[in-house]
């Protein structure tokens, strides 16, 4: 079915590592392109090219070595992806990045489909902070390049805007009282069919994912709704590959889409150990046009991220047979940096 022998992956972090491993199991070679010379994924790929994401010469070299291109983070310049696309297929399509790289375009797209996000307003200059009282307390988020809570500010009253530098574009989102956060991993194939994983329950600490758990403790109505929305979003984006939809559930059990990640996702790491087919394998299968495998949960599971210096406690620890420790072997430890994770399978 597939003619892909070499998969090009832009981005070289832990998601890249797990994509390379999945590709290897399917006999597909990988080339990593990344702007960090210490990229941890280079140790798992057949080849590694280090270059800036707008370095045309290096990008050409990369493109010439691969049959199909995908990415493990969404903030690659769209013009770069479009140039690659003139020569080799890129999945998912760069138009997806155009929408999702920008929080306001993303939210607008979601709401237009009749799917709710929390209330928000574009704050592109200090003039836009009129009549925003109903959004307070709120969270001010940069429209682009935010991740793990970076570029976010809690706004409790109008004075809090004084410390904001309006050189950036922002959206102000109403801060809701969260009952729960969940995510859905979905893989859509080139024939338009999708496979979907069970909802994952997530706990964030300091706006960074801390733990993910399956099965999630949600009622059937919410479970069906979040799956239905994910299928609709993937379809409307004409999405190819694995993506993640992050949701909020508020105190009155209302479901909102928080954001879409057009890539494999941290909350889906547990699919490696707890499913017959991981989100990473599903992604490789989809972008390389291999046959779909229906995901089946084999075990309940918990994933915990290991952040910063906490990694040192794990490196010499002994693990039980149901515990799977994954060290990303990053050269530098930094506070708030994801260094590894552990998955614990439960009966
Ligand atoms: P990032 O793009 O950095 O992942 P998110 O928008 O997903 O940023 O926010 C990170 C976390 O912050 C969320 O998972 C949630 O825990 C919290 N958060 C973000 N927006 C809101 C909100 N409007 N109301 C309540 N909590 C929020
Ligand atoms: Mg998020």
Short mmCIF file of C-alpha atoms and ligand atoms in Angstrom, two decimals:
data_model
loop_
_atom_site.label_atom_id
_atom_site.label_comp_id
_atom_site.label_asym_id
_atom_site.label_seq_id
_atom_site.Cartn_x
_atom_site.Cartn_y
_atom_site.Cartn_z
CA UNK A 1 0.00 0.00 0.00
CA UNK A 2 2.74 2.48 0.96
CA UNK A 3 5.84 3.41 -1.00
CA UNK A 4 7.34 5.39 1.87
CA UNK A 5 10.78 4.22 2.79
CA UNK A 6 12.06 7.38 4.42
CA UNK A 7 9.99 9.63 6.67
CA UNK A 8 11.23 13.17 7.29
CA UNK A 9 10.35 14.60 10.70
CA UNK A 10 10.72 18.30 11.48
CA UNK A 11 11.48 18.83 15.16
CA UNK A 12 13.71 16.66 17.28
CA UNK A 13 12.37 16.45 20.84
CA UNK A 14 10.86 13.52 22.71
CA UNK A 15 7.89 13.31 20.36
CA UNK A 16 10.42 12.90 17.54
CA UNK A 17 12.12 10.08 19.46
CA UNK A 18 8.87 8.17 19.81
CA UNK A 19 7.95 8.74 16.16
CA UNK A 20 11.36 7.37 15.09
CA UNK A 21 10.87 4.28 17.24
CA UNK A 22 7.42 3.68 15.80
CA UNK A 23 8.72 4.12 12.24
CA UNK A 24 11.56 1.68 12.87
CA UNK A 25 9.08 -0.99 13.96
CA UNK A 26 7.34 -0.51 10.62
CA UNK A 27 10.65 -0.72 8.69
CA UNK A 28 10.53 2.95 7.78
CA UNK A 29 13.71 5.01 8.00
CA UNK A 30 13.67 8.51 9.48
CA UNK A 31 15.51 11.79 8.99
CA UNK A 32 15.19 14.44 11.73
CA UNK A 33 15.42 18.14 10.91
CA UNK A 34 15.86 20.35 13.95
CA UNK A 35 17.40 23.68 14.90
CA UNK A 36 18.90 22.29 18.11
CA UNK A 37 22.22 20.53 17.67
CA UNK A 38 21.52 18.62 20.91
CA UNK A 39 18.20 17.31 19.59
CA UNK A 40 17.54 14.09 21.52
CA UNK A 41 15.73 12.45 18.59
CA UNK A 42 18.89 12.37 16.43
CA UNK A 43 20.01 9.28 18.35
CA UNK A 44 16.97 7.38 17.10
CA UNK A 45 16.88 8.43 13.43
CA UNK A 46 18.94 7.24 10.47
CA UNK A 47 20.00 10.78 9.68
CA UNK A 48 19.93 14.20 11.32
CA UNK A 49 20.13 17.63 9.72
CA UNK A 50 20.59 20.62 11.99
CA UNK A 51 19.39 23.91 10.57
CA UNK A 52 17.13 26.87 11.15
CA UNK A 53 13.52 26.42 10.05
CA UNK A 54 13.96 29.00 7.28
CA UNK A 55 17.33 27.82 5.98
CA UNK A 56 16.38 27.06 2.38
CA UNK A 57 19.57 25.17 1.52
CA UNK A 58 19.38 22.85 4.51
CA UNK A 59 15.63 22.36 4.07
CA UNK A 60 16.26 21.36 0.44
CA UNK A 61 18.90 18.88 1.52
CA UNK A 62 16.40 17.42 4.01
CA UNK A 63 13.59 17.28 1.45
CA UNK A 64 15.81 15.46 -1.06
CA UNK A 65 16.51 12.67 1.45
CA UNK A 66 12.90 11.77 2.32
CA UNK A 67 9.72 10.49 0.69
CA UNK A 68 7.18 12.20 2.94
CA UNK A 69 7.44 14.93 5.57
CA UNK A 70 5.70 15.36 8.90
CA UNK A 71 6.46 17.36 12.06
CA UNK A 72 6.44 16.92 15.80
CA UNK A 73 5.77 20.55 16.76
CA UNK A 74 3.36 22.93 15.11
CA UNK A 75 5.25 26.22 15.02
CA UNK A 76 7.30 25.68 11.89
CA UNK A 77 6.96 28.68 9.54
CA UNK A 78 4.12 27.90 7.12
CA UNK A 79 6.15 29.21 4.10
CA UNK A 80 8.82 26.60 4.88
CA UNK A 81 6.23 23.82 4.95
CA UNK A 82 4.65 25.08 1.71
CA UNK A 83 8.02 25.10 -0.04
CA UNK A 84 8.64 21.52 1.04
CA UNK A 85 5.16 20.60 -0.14
CA UNK A 86 6.00 21.67 -3.70
CA UNK A 87 8.51 18.81 -3.76
CA UNK A 88 7.28 16.14 -1.31
CA UNK A 89 3.97 15.43 0.42
CA UNK A 90 3.61 17.09 3.83
CA UNK A 91 1.15 15.61 6.36
CA UNK A 92 -0.77 17.13 7.98
CA UNK A 93 -1.26 19.86 5.37
CA UNK A 94 0.46 23.19 6.23
CA UNK A 95 -2.92 24.97 6.03
CA UNK A 96 -3.67 23.24 9.33
CA UNK A 97 -0.67 25.01 10.88
CA UNK A 98 -1.82 28.33 9.46
CA UNK A 99 -4.99 28.04 11.55
CA UNK A 100 -3.59 26.40 14.64
CA UNK A 101 -0.44 28.51 15.04
CA UNK A 102 -2.69 31.43 15.89
CA UNK A 103 -4.95 31.12 18.95
CA UNK A 104 -7.53 33.52 17.61
CA UNK A 105 -7.81 31.87 14.17
CA UNK A 106 -7.96 28.49 15.91
CA UNK A 107 -10.76 29.51 18.30
CA UNK A 108 -12.67 31.20 15.51
CA UNK A 109 -12.45 28.03 13.39
CA UNK A 110 -13.71 25.88 16.28
CA UNK A 111 -16.63 28.16 17.15
CA UNK A 112 -17.70 28.42 13.51
CA UNK A 113 -18.29 24.67 13.56
CA UNK A 114 -20.70 25.13 16.46
CA UNK A 115 -18.20 23.74 18.97
CA UNK A 116 -17.69 25.82 22.07
CA UNK A 117 -14.48 27.34 23.37
CA UNK A 118 -14.45 29.50 26.49
CA UNK A 119 -15.34 33.17 25.88
CA UNK A 120 -12.45 35.25 24.63
CA UNK A 121 -11.56 38.53 22.99
CA UNK A 122 -8.69 39.55 20.73
CA UNK A 123 -6.40 42.04 22.46
CA UNK A 124 -4.21 43.41 19.71
CA UNK A 125 -3.56 46.83 21.26
CA UNK A 126 -4.25 48.61 24.55
CA UNK A 127 -7.46 50.04 22.98
CA UNK A 128 -8.96 46.56 23.02
CA UNK A 129 -9.16 46.39 26.80
CA UNK A 130 -12.45 48.28 26.87
CA UNK A 131 -15.54 46.36 27.99
CA UNK A 132 -13.66 43.24 28.96
CA UNK A 133 -14.92 43.08 32.57
CA UNK A 134 -17.08 40.03 31.88
CA UNK A 135 -13.93 38.10 30.92
CA UNK A 136 -12.29 38.70 34.31
CA UNK A 137 -10.64 36.97 35.96
CA UNK A 138 -9.05 35.95 32.70
CA UNK A 139 -5.92 34.56 31.15
CA UNK A 140 -4.07 36.67 28.62
CA UNK A 141 -2.30 34.44 26.10
CA UNK A 142 0.01 35.40 23.24
CA UNK A 143 -1.71 34.50 19.96
CA UNK A 144 1.39 32.68 18.70
CA UNK A 145 4.26 30.53 19.95
CA UNK A 146 2.89 29.70 23.41
CA UNK A 147 3.38 26.27 24.94
CA UNK A 148 3.39 24.80 28.45
CA UNK A 149 1.87 28.03 29.73
CA UNK A 150 4.60 30.22 28.27
CA UNK A 151 3.34 33.65 27.19
CA UNK A 152 0.36 33.54 29.58
CA UNK A 153 -0.64 36.07 32.25
CA UNK A 154 -3.44 35.95 34.79
CA UNK A 155 -5.51 39.13 34.64
CA UNK A 156 -7.66 39.77 37.71
CA UNK A 157 -8.35 43.48 37.18
CA UNK A 158 -7.61 46.26 34.72
CA UNK A 159 -4.42 47.29 36.57
CA UNK A 160 -2.90 43.94 35.66
CA UNK A 161 -2.68 45.13 32.07
CA UNK A 162 -0.10 47.75 33.09
CA UNK A 163 2.70 45.21 33.06
CA UNK A 164 1.76 43.89 29.61
CA UNK A 165 3.87 44.74 26.59
CA UNK A 166 1.45 45.33 23.73
CA UNK A 167 4.14 44.62 21.13
CA UNK A 168 2.62 41.12 21.14
CA UNK A 169 -0.88 40.17 20.02
CA UNK A 170 -2.95 38.48 22.70
CA UNK A 171 -6.27 36.90 23.36
CA UNK A 172 -7.97 37.32 26.72
CA UNK A 173 -9.81 34.20 27.78
CA UNK A 174 -12.28 33.91 30.61
CA UNK A 175 -10.70 31.81 33.36
CA UNK A 176 -13.16 29.04 34.10
CA UNK A 177 -13.43 26.85 37.18
CA UNK A 178 -12.21 23.56 35.90
CA UNK A 179 -13.85 20.36 37.00
CA UNK A 180 -11.56 18.31 34.77
CA UNK A 181 -9.33 18.44 31.73
CA UNK A 182 -9.43 15.68 29.14
CA UNK A 183 -7.91 15.06 25.75
CA UNK A 184 -8.75 12.98 22.72
CA UNK A 185 -6.16 11.48 20.41
CA UNK A 186 -7.45 10.82 16.91
CA UNK A 187 -5.69 9.58 13.78
CA UNK A 188 -7.21 10.32 10.42
CA UNK A 189 -6.05 8.34 7.42
CA UNK A 190 -5.61 9.34 3.79
CA UNK A 191 -8.85 7.57 2.81
CA UNK A 192 -10.75 9.86 5.21
CA UNK A 193 -11.36 7.21 7.88
CA UNK A 194 -10.42 7.95 11.47
CA UNK A 195 -9.44 5.85 14.45
CA UNK A 196 -9.89 7.29 17.90
CA UNK A 197 -8.44 6.57 21.34
CA UNK A 198 -10.41 6.67 24.58
CA UNK A 199 -10.62 10.01 26.41
CA UNK A 200 -7.59 10.73 28.60
CA UNK A 201 -7.91 12.58 31.90
CA UNK A 202 -5.17 15.15 32.45
CA UNK A 203 -3.87 17.08 35.44
CA UNK A 204 -1.74 20.17 34.82
CA UNK A 205 0.60 21.75 37.36
CA UNK A 206 1.84 25.29 36.70
CA UNK A 207 0.16 25.00 33.27
CA UNK A 208 2.35 22.04 32.34
CA UNK A 209 0.89 18.57 31.93
CA UNK A 210 1.70 16.57 35.07
CA UNK A 211 -0.28 13.32 34.82
CA UNK A 212 -2.52 11.59 32.30
CA UNK A 213 -4.80 8.69 33.09
CA UNK A 214 -6.97 6.15 31.28
CA UNK A 215 -9.77 5.30 31.55
CA UNK A 216 -10.97 8.79 32.36
CA UNK A 217 -13.67 9.30 34.93
CA UNK A 218 -16.29 11.06 32.81
CA UNK A 219 -19.90 10.32 31.99
CA UNK A 220 -20.99 8.78 28.69
CA UNK A 221 -22.50 12.01 27.41
CA UNK A 222 -19.20 13.91 27.72
CA UNK A 223 -17.25 10.93 26.34
CA UNK A 224 -19.44 10.76 23.25
CA UNK A 225 -19.45 14.50 22.76
CA UNK A 226 -15.67 14.89 22.92
CA UNK A 227 -15.17 12.04 20.45
CA UNK A 228 -17.76 13.47 18.10
CA UNK A 229 -16.11 16.91 18.20
CA UNK A 230 -12.66 15.43 17.53
CA UNK A 231 -13.96 13.56 14.48
CA UNK A 232 -15.65 16.71 13.21
CA UNK A 233 -12.54 18.86 13.75
CA UNK A 234 -10.24 16.34 12.03
CA UNK A 235 -12.67 16.06 9.12
CA UNK A 236 -13.09 19.82 8.69
CA UNK A 237 -9.31 20.31 8.76
CA UNK A 238 -8.97 17.53 6.19
CA UNK A 239 -6.41 16.28 8.66
CA UNK A 240 -3.93 13.48 7.88
CA UNK A 241 -2.07 11.98 10.84
CA UNK A 242 -2.51 11.96 14.60
CA UNK A 243 -3.82 15.01 16.38
CA UNK A 244 -4.97 15.84 19.88
CA UNK A 245 -7.93 17.88 21.03
CA UNK A 246 -7.62 19.26 24.57
CA UNK A 247 -10.87 19.95 26.44
CA UNK A 248 -12.01 21.71 29.57
CA UNK A 249 -15.01 20.49 31.57
CA UNK A 250 -16.36 23.20 33.85
CA UNK A 251 -18.16 22.85 37.16
CA UNK A 252 -21.57 22.61 35.51
CA UNK A 253 -20.31 19.72 33.35
CA UNK A 254 -20.09 21.79 30.18
CA UNK A 255 -17.50 20.79 27.59
CA UNK A 256 -15.22 23.32 25.86
CA UNK A 257 -12.40 22.79 23.41
CA UNK A 258 -9.23 24.33 24.86
CA UNK A 259 -6.92 23.81 21.91
CA UNK A 260 -5.94 21.48 19.09
CA UNK A 261 -2.42 20.09 18.77
CA UNK A 262 -1.77 19.11 15.14
CA UNK A 263 0.67 16.38 16.11
CA UNK A 264 1.22 13.50 18.48
CA UNK A 265 0.70 14.69 22.05
CA UNK A 266 2.19 14.33 25.50
CA UNK A 267 -1.09 13.06 26.96
CA UNK A 268 -0.92 10.16 24.47
CA UNK A 269 2.41 8.73 25.66
CA UNK A 270 0.49 6.09 27.58
CA UNK A 271 -0.82 4.67 24.31
CA UNK A 272 2.66 3.12 23.83
CA UNK A 273 2.22 0.73 26.74
CA UNK A 274 -1.54 0.58 27.22
CA UNK A 275 -2.75 0.02 23.63
CA UNK A 276 -2.18 -2.46 20.84
CA UNK A 277 -1.12 0.47 18.65
CA UNK A 278 0.42 3.73 19.91
CA UNK A 279 -0.50 7.24 18.77
CA UNK A 280 2.99 7.37 17.23
CA UNK A 281 2.54 4.19 15.20
CA UNK A 282 -0.89 5.40 14.09
CA UNK A 283 0.65 8.68 12.96
CA UNK A 284 3.37 6.95 10.95
CA UNK A 285 0.82 4.56 9.47
CA UNK A 286 -1.38 7.45 8.40
CA UNK A 287 1.25 9.78 6.90
CA UNK A 288 2.96 6.85 5.14
CA UNK A 289 -0.39 5.56 3.89
CA UNK A 290 -0.19 2.16 5.59
CA UNK A 291 -3.20 0.19 6.73
CA UNK A 292 -5.07 1.48 9.78
CA UNK A 293 -5.07 -0.48 13.03
CA UNK A 294 -8.05 0.02 15.33
CA UNK A 295 -6.76 1.06 18.79
CA UNK A 296 -7.79 -1.23 21.65
CA UNK A 297 -7.00 -0.42 25.28
CA UNK A 298 -5.16 -3.34 26.89
CA UNK A 299 -4.77 -1.90 30.35
CA UNK A 300 -5.62 1.05 32.55
CA UNK A 301 -2.63 3.36 32.84
CA UNK A 302 -1.19 6.49 34.38
CA UNK A 303 1.55 8.60 32.85
CA UNK A 304 3.57 11.05 34.90
CA UNK A 305 5.85 13.63 33.32
CA UNK A 306 9.27 14.04 34.88
CA UNK A 307 10.22 17.71 34.85
CA UNK A 308 13.59 19.39 35.43
CA UNK A 309 15.87 18.04 38.17
CA UNK A 310 13.31 15.38 39.18
CA UNK A 311 14.86 13.22 36.47
CA UNK A 312 17.90 12.49 38.67
CA UNK A 313 15.71 10.64 41.21
CA UNK A 314 14.53 8.31 38.47
CA UNK A 315 17.79 7.55 36.70
CA UNK A 316 19.03 5.06 39.31
CA UNK A 317 15.69 3.82 40.57
CA UNK A 318 14.51 0.23 40.18
CA UNK A 319 11.16 -0.24 38.51
CA UNK A 320 8.43 -2.82 38.91
CA UNK A 321 7.34 -4.90 35.94
CA UNK A 322 4.28 -2.68 35.36
CA UNK A 323 6.34 0.54 35.40
CA UNK A 324 7.90 1.90 32.22
CA UNK A 325 10.43 4.69 32.69
CA UNK A 326 11.41 6.69 29.61
CA UNK A 327 14.46 8.96 29.85
CA UNK A 328 14.70 11.42 26.93
CA UNK A 329 18.45 11.68 27.67
CA UNK A 330 18.44 15.44 27.17
CA UNK A 331 21.88 16.93 27.57
CA UNK A 332 20.71 19.93 29.60
CA UNK A 333 18.30 19.91 32.52
CA UNK A 334 16.27 23.09 32.91
CA UNK A 335 13.44 23.96 35.30
CA UNK A 336 10.04 23.23 33.68
CA UNK A 337 11.71 21.18 30.92
CA UNK A 338 10.19 17.78 30.19
CA UNK A 339 13.05 15.32 30.82
CA UNK A 340 11.28 11.97 30.81
CA UNK A 341 8.09 10.18 31.82
CA UNK A 342 6.92 7.08 33.59
CA UNK A 343 3.95 4.96 32.65
CA UNK A 344 2.35 2.70 35.22
CA UNK A 345 -0.02 0.03 33.95
CA UNK A 346 -2.85 -0.97 36.26
CA UNK A 347 -5.21 -3.92 36.30
P1 LIG B 1 -0.47 25.94 26.16
O1 LIG B 1 -0.71 26.33 24.74
O2 LIG B 1 0.70 26.60 26.78
O3 LIG B 1 -0.58 24.45 26.39
P2 LIG B 1 -3.15 26.19 27.29
O4 LIG B 1 -4.02 27.23 26.71
O5 LIG B 1 -3.44 24.78 26.93
O6 LIG B 1 -1.66 26.62 26.95
O7 LIG B 1 -3.13 26.37 28.87
C1 LIG B 1 -2.36 25.53 29.71
C2 LIG B 1 -3.18 25.13 30.93
O8 LIG B 1 -3.59 26.31 31.67
C3 LIG B 1 -4.48 24.44 30.59
O9 LIG B 1 -4.28 23.05 30.34
C4 LIG B 1 -5.30 24.70 31.86
O10 LIG B 1 -4.88 23.87 32.93
C5 LIG B 1 -4.91 26.15 32.19
N1 LIG B 1 -5.84 27.08 31.51
C6 LIG B 1 -5.63 27.63 30.28
N2 LIG B 1 -6.68 28.40 29.92
C7 LIG B 1 -7.58 28.34 30.91
C8 LIG B 1 -8.89 28.92 31.13
N3 LIG B 1 -9.44 29.75 30.23
N4 LIG B 1 -9.54 28.65 32.29
C9 LIG B 1 -8.97 27.83 33.21
N5 LIG B 1 -7.76 27.24 33.07
C10 LIG B 1 -7.05 27.49 31.94
MG1 LIG B 2 -2.27 23.17 26.13
#
